[in-house]
Coordinates of C-alpha atoms in Angstrom, one line a residue:
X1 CA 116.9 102.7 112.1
X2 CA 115.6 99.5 114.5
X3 CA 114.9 100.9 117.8
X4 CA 116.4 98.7 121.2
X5 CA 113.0 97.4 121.5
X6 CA 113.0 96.6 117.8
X7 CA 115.9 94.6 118.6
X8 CA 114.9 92.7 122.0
X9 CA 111.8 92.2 120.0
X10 CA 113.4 89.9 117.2
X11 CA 111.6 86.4 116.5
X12 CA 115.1 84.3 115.9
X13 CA 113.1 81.9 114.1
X14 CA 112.7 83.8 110.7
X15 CA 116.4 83.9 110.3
X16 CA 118.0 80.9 112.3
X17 CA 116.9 77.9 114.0
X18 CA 119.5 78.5 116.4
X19 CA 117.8 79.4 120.7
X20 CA 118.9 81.1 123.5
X21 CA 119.3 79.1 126.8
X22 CA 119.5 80.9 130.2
X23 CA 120.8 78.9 132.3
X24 CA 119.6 79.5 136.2
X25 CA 121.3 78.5 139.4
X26 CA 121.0 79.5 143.0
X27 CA 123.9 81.7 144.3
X28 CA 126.3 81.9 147.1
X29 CA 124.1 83.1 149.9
X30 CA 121.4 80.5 149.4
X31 CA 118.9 83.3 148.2
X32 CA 120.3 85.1 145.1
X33 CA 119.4 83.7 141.8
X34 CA 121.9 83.9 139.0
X35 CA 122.1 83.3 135.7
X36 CA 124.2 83.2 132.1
X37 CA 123.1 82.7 128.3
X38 CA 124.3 80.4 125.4
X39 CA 123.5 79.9 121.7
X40 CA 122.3 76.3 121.5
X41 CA 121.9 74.7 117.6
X42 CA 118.1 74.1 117.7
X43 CA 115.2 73.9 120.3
X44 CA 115.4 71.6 123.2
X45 CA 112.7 70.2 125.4
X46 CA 114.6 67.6 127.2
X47 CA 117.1 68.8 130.5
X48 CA 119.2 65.6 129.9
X49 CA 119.7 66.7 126.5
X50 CA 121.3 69.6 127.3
X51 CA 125.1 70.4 127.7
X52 CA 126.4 70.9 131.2
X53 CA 128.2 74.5 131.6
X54 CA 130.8 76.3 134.0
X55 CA 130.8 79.4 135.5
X56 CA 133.5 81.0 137.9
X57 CA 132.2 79.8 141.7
X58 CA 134.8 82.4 143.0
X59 CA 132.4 85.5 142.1
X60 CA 129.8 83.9 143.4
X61 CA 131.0 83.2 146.7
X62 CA 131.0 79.2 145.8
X63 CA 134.4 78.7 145.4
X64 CA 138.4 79.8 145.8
X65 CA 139.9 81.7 143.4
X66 CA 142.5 79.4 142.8
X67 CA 140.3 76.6 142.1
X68 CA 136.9 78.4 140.7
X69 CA 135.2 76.6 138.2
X70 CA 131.4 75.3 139.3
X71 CA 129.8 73.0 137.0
X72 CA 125.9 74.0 135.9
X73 CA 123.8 70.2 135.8
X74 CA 120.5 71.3 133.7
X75 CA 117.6 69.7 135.4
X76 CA 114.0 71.5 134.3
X77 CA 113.4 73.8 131.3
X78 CA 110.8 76.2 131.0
X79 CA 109.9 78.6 128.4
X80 CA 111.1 81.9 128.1
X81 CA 108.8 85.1 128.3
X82 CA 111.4 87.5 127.7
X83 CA 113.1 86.5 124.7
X84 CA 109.8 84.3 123.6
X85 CA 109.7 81.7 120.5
X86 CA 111.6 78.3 121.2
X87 CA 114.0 80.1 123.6
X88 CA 114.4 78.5 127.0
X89 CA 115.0 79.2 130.7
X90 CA 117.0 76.0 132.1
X91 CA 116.9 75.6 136.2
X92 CA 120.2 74.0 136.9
X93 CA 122.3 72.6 140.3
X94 CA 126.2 73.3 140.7
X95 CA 128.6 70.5 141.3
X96 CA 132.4 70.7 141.5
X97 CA 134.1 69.6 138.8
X98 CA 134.8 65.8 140.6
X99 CA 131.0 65.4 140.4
X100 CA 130.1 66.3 144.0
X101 CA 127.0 69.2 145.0
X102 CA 129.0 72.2 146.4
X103 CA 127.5 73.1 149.9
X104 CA 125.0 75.6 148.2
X105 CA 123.7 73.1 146.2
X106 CA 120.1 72.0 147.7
X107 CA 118.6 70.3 145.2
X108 CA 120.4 67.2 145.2
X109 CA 119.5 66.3 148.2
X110 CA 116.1 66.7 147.7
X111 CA 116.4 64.8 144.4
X112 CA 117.4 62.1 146.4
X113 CA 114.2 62.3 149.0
X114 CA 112.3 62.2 146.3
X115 CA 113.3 59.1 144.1
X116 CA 113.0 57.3 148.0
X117 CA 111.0 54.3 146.5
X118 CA 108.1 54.8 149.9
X119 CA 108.2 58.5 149.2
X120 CA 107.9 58.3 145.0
X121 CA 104.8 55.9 146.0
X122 CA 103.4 58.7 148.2
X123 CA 102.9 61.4 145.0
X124 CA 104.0 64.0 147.5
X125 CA 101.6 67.2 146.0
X126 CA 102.8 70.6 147.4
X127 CA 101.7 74.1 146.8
X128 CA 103.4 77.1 147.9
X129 CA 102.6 80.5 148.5
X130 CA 105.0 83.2 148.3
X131 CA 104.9 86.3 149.6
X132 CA 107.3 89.0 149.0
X133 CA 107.5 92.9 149.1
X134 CA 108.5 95.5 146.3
X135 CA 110.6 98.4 147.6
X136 CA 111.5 101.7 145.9
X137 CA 114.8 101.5 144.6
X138 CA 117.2 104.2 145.9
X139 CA 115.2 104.4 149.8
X140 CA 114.6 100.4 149.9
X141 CA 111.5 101.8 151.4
X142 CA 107.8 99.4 150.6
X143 CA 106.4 100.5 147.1
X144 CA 103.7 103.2 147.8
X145 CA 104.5 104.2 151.0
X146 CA 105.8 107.8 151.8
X147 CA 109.3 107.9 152.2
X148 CA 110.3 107.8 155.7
X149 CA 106.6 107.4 156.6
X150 CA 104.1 105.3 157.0
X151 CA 100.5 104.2 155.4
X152 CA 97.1 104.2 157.2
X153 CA 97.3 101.2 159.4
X154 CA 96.7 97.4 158.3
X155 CA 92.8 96.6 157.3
X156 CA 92.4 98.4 153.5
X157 CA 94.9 96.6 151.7
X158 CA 94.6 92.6 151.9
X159 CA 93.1 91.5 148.3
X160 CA 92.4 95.5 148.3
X161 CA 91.8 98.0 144.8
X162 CA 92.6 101.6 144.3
X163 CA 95.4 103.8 144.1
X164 CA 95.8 104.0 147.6
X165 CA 95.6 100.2 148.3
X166 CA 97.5 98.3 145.3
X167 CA 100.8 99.2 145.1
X168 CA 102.6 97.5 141.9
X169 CA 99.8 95.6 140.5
X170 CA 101.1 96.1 137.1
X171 CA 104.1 94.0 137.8
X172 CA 102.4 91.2 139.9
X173 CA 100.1 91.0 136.9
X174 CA 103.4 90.8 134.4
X175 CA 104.7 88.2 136.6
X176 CA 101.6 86.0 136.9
X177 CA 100.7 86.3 133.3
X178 CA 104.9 85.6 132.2
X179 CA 104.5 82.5 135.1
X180 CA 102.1 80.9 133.0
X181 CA 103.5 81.7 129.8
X182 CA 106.8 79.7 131.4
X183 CA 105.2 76.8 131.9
X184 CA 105.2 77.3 135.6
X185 CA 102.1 76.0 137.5
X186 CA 101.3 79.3 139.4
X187 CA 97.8 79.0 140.6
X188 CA 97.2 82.4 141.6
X189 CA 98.1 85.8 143.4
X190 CA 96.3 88.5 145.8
X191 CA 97.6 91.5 147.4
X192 CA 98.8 90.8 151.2
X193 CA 98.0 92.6 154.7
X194 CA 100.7 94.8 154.7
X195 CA 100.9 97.8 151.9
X196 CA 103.6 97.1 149.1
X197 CA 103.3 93.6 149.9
X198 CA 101.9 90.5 147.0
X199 CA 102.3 86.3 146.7
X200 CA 101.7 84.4 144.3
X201 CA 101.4 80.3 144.6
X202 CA 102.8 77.8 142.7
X203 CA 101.1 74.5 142.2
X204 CA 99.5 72.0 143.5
X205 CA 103.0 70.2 141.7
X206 CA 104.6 67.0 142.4
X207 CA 107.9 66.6 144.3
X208 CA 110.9 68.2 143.7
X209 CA 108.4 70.3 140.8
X210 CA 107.4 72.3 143.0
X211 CA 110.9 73.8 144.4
X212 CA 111.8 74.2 140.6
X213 CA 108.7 76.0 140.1
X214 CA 108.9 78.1 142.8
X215 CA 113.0 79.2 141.8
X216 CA 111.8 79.4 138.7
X217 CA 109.1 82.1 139.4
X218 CA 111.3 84.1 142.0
X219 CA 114.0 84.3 138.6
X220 CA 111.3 85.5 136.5
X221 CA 109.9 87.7 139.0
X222 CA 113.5 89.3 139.9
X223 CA 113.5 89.7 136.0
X224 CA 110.7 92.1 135.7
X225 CA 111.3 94.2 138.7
X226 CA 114.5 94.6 137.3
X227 CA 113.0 96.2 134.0
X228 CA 110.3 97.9 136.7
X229 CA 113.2 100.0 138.7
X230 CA 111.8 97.9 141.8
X231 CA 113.5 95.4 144.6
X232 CA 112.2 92.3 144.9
X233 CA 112.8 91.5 148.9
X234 CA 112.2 88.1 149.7
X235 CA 112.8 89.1 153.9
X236 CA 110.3 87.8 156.2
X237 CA 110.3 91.2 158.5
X238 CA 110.8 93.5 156.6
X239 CA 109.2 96.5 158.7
X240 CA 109.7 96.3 161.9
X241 CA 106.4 97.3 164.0
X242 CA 102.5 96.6 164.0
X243 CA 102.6 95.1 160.2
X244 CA 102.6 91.8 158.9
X245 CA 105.8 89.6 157.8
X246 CA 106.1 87.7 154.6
X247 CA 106.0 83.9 154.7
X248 CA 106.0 81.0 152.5
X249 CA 103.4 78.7 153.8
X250 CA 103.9 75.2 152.4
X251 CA 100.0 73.2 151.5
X252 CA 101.0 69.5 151.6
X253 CA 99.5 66.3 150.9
X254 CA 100.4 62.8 150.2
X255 CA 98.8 59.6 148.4
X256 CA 97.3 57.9 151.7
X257 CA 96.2 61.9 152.7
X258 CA 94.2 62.5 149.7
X259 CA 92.8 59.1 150.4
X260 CA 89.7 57.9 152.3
X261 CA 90.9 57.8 155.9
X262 CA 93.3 60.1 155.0
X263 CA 92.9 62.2 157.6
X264 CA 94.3 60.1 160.7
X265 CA 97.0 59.6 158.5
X266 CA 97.0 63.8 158.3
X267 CA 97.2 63.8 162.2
X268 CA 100.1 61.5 162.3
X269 CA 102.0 63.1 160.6
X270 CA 101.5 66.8 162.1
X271 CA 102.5 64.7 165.2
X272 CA 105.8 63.8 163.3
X273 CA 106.4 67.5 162.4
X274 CA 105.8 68.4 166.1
X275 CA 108.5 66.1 167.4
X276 CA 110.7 67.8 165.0
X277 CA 109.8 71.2 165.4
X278 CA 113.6 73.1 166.1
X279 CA 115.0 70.8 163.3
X280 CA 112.0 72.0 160.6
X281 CA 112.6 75.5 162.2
X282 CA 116.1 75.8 161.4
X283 CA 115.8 75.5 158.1
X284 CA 112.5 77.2 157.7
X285 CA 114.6 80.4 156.4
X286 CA 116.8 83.3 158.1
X287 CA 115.4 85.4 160.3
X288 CA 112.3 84.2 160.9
X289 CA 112.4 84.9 164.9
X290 CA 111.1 88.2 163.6
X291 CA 108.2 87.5 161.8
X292 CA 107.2 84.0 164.2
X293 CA 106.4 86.1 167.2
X294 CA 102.8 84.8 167.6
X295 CA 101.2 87.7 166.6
X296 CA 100.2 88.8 163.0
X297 CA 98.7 85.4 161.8
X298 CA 101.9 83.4 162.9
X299 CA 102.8 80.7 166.0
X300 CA 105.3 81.6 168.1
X301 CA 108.7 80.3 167.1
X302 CA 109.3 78.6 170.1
X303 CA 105.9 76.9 170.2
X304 CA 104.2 74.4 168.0
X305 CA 100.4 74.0 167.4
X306 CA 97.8 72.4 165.1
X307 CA 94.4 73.6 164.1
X308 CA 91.3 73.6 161.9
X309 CA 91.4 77.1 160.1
X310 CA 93.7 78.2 162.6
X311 CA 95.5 80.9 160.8
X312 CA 97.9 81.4 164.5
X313 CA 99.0 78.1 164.3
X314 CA 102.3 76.1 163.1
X315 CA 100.4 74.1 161.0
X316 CA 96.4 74.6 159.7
X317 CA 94.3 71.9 158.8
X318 CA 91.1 73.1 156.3
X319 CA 87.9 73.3 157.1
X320 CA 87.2 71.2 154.0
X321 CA 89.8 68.5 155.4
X322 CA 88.2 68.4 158.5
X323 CA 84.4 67.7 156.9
X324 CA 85.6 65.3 154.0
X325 CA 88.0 63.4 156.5
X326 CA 91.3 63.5 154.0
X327 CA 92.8 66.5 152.0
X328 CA 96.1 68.4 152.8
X329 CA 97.4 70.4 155.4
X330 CA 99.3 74.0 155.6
X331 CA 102.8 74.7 157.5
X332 CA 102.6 78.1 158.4
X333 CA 106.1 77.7 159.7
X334 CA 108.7 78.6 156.5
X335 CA 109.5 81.9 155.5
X336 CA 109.5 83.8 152.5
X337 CA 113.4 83.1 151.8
X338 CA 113.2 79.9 152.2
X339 CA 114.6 77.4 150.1
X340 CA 111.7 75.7 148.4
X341 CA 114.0 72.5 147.7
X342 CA 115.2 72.5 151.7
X343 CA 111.3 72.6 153.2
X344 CA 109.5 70.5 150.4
X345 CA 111.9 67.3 150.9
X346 CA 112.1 68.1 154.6
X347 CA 108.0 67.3 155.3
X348 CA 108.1 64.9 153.1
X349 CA 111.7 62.8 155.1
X350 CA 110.0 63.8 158.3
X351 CA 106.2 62.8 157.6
X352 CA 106.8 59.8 155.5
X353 CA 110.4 58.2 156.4
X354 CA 111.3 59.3 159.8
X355 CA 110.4 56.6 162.2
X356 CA 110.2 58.2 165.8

């Protein structure tokens, strides 16, 4: 008698050469991933060669009930480390059926940034670090903490080891090894200040790679908490108090950046970002007046700044920048529910196509 791991476990390919396809999209709040699975005839590597879908908007909050379907546009494929073999994850956008992105739909915008002949010449490079917390299921209280309590204040745990410091290492670990099984260009992870709390970072990837990247790893990573009895919060306060928040800080770089000189051309555009501080703010992610409060590594809100390894700054310019006189530069601004597709092409309209 197969067992139900027997039975997840399967290889497909010694009995059909039929795959799986899960196909990905974002939800109706802007933060919930969702997805659905189809039998395709044979292995695909190709988005554009793979059929569009629908699913019902309605019970996703993306649509009326009398007029519910949402079409699914595949538009990056990645490999799946659940189901393994030639099985596939598909990150996909929603249009209605007439062809236009519902409001939700953030990529296509982006995708349009993107393919702007002055910023395609640019090679906009991007890497993104995620942070995020893991939270006991049934008290939605930080993994490892006493319930109702609290840990031994902030110092111990950044990058830290030992029972008493790591708190769900065996997951981060799952999710960084399943990363780069996916095909997803996660450059690495370390424990954060606050107990219960990791991030990962995806790239340095080009474009509109990077936000599929990143949705791609928060799916993945929603996957195995799910199979861990954990919650995944993406919320950039979540403990109110003396403890850090969780951000997303965006590393960014263009062409003429990485370039001799480049670093005037760095300066520039931090001067761009400046000007545009509330706009950039806005869409930096809900509730992130609670975590930009000028304390715990972060600017305030309401202020913008620039430094050299500045880590209370809006944006922080390396040491290594600095000295070589061209590199990349960090905004310190988004948080950790951000949507990676929103902020990426954002810099990139304000740095490179806005004219002030």
């Amino acid at each position: 008698m197969s067992s139900l791991s027997d039975l997840i476990n399967l290889n497909l390919s010694d009995s059909t050469e039929k795959i799986i396809a899960e196909y990905i999209w974002v939800g109706g709040t802007g933060m919930d991933v969702r997805s659905k699975a189809r039998t395709l005839s044979g292995p695909v590597s190709d988005p554009s060669k793979l059929p569009k879908w629908n699913y019902d908007g309605s019970s996703t909050g993306q649509a009326p009930g009398e007029d519910s379907e949402v079409i699914l546009y595949p538009q990056a494929i990645f490999r799946d480390p659940f189901r393994r073999g030639s099985n596939i994850l598909v990150i996909c956008d929603a249009y209605t059926p007439a062809g236009e992105p519902i409001p939700t739909n953030k990529r296509c915008r982006a995708a349009k940034i993107f393919s702007h002949p002055d910023v395609a010449a640019e090679v906009t490079w991007y890497g993104l670090e995620q942070e995020y917390t893991l939270l006991q299921k049934d008290v939605k209280w930080p993994l490892g903490w006493p319930i109702g309590g609290y840990p031994g204040p902030q110092g111990p745990y950044y990058c830290g080891a030992g029972v008493d410091k790591a708190f769900g290492r065996d997951i981060v670990d799952a999710h960084y090894k399943a990363c780069l099984y996916a095909g997803i260009n996660i450059s690495g992870i370390n424990g954060e200040v606050m107990p219960g709390q990791w991030e990962f970072q995806v790239g340095p990837s080009a474009g509109i790679s990077a936000a599929d990247e990143l949705w791609a790893a928060r799916y993945i990573l929603e996957r195995i908490t799910e199979v861990a009895g954990v919650v995944l919060s993406l919320d950039p306060k979540p403990i109110e108090g003396d403890w850090n928040g969780a951000g997303a800080h965006t590393n960014y770089s263009t062409k003429s950046m990485r370039n001799e000189g480049g670093y005037e051309i760095i300066k520039k555009a931090i001067e761009k970002l400046g000007l545009k501080h509330k706009e950039h703010i806005a869409a930096y992610g809900e509730g992130n007046e609670r975590r930009l409060t000028g304390k715990h590594e972060t600017a305030d809100i309401n202020t913008f700044k620039w430094g050299v390894a500045n880590r209370g700054a809006s944006i922080r310019v390396g040491r290594d920048t600095e000295k070589d006189g061209k590199g990349y530069f960090e905004d310190r601004r988004p948080a950790s529910n951000m949507d990676p597709y929103v902020v990426t092409s954002m810099i990139a309209e304000t740095t490179i196509l806005w004219k002030p």
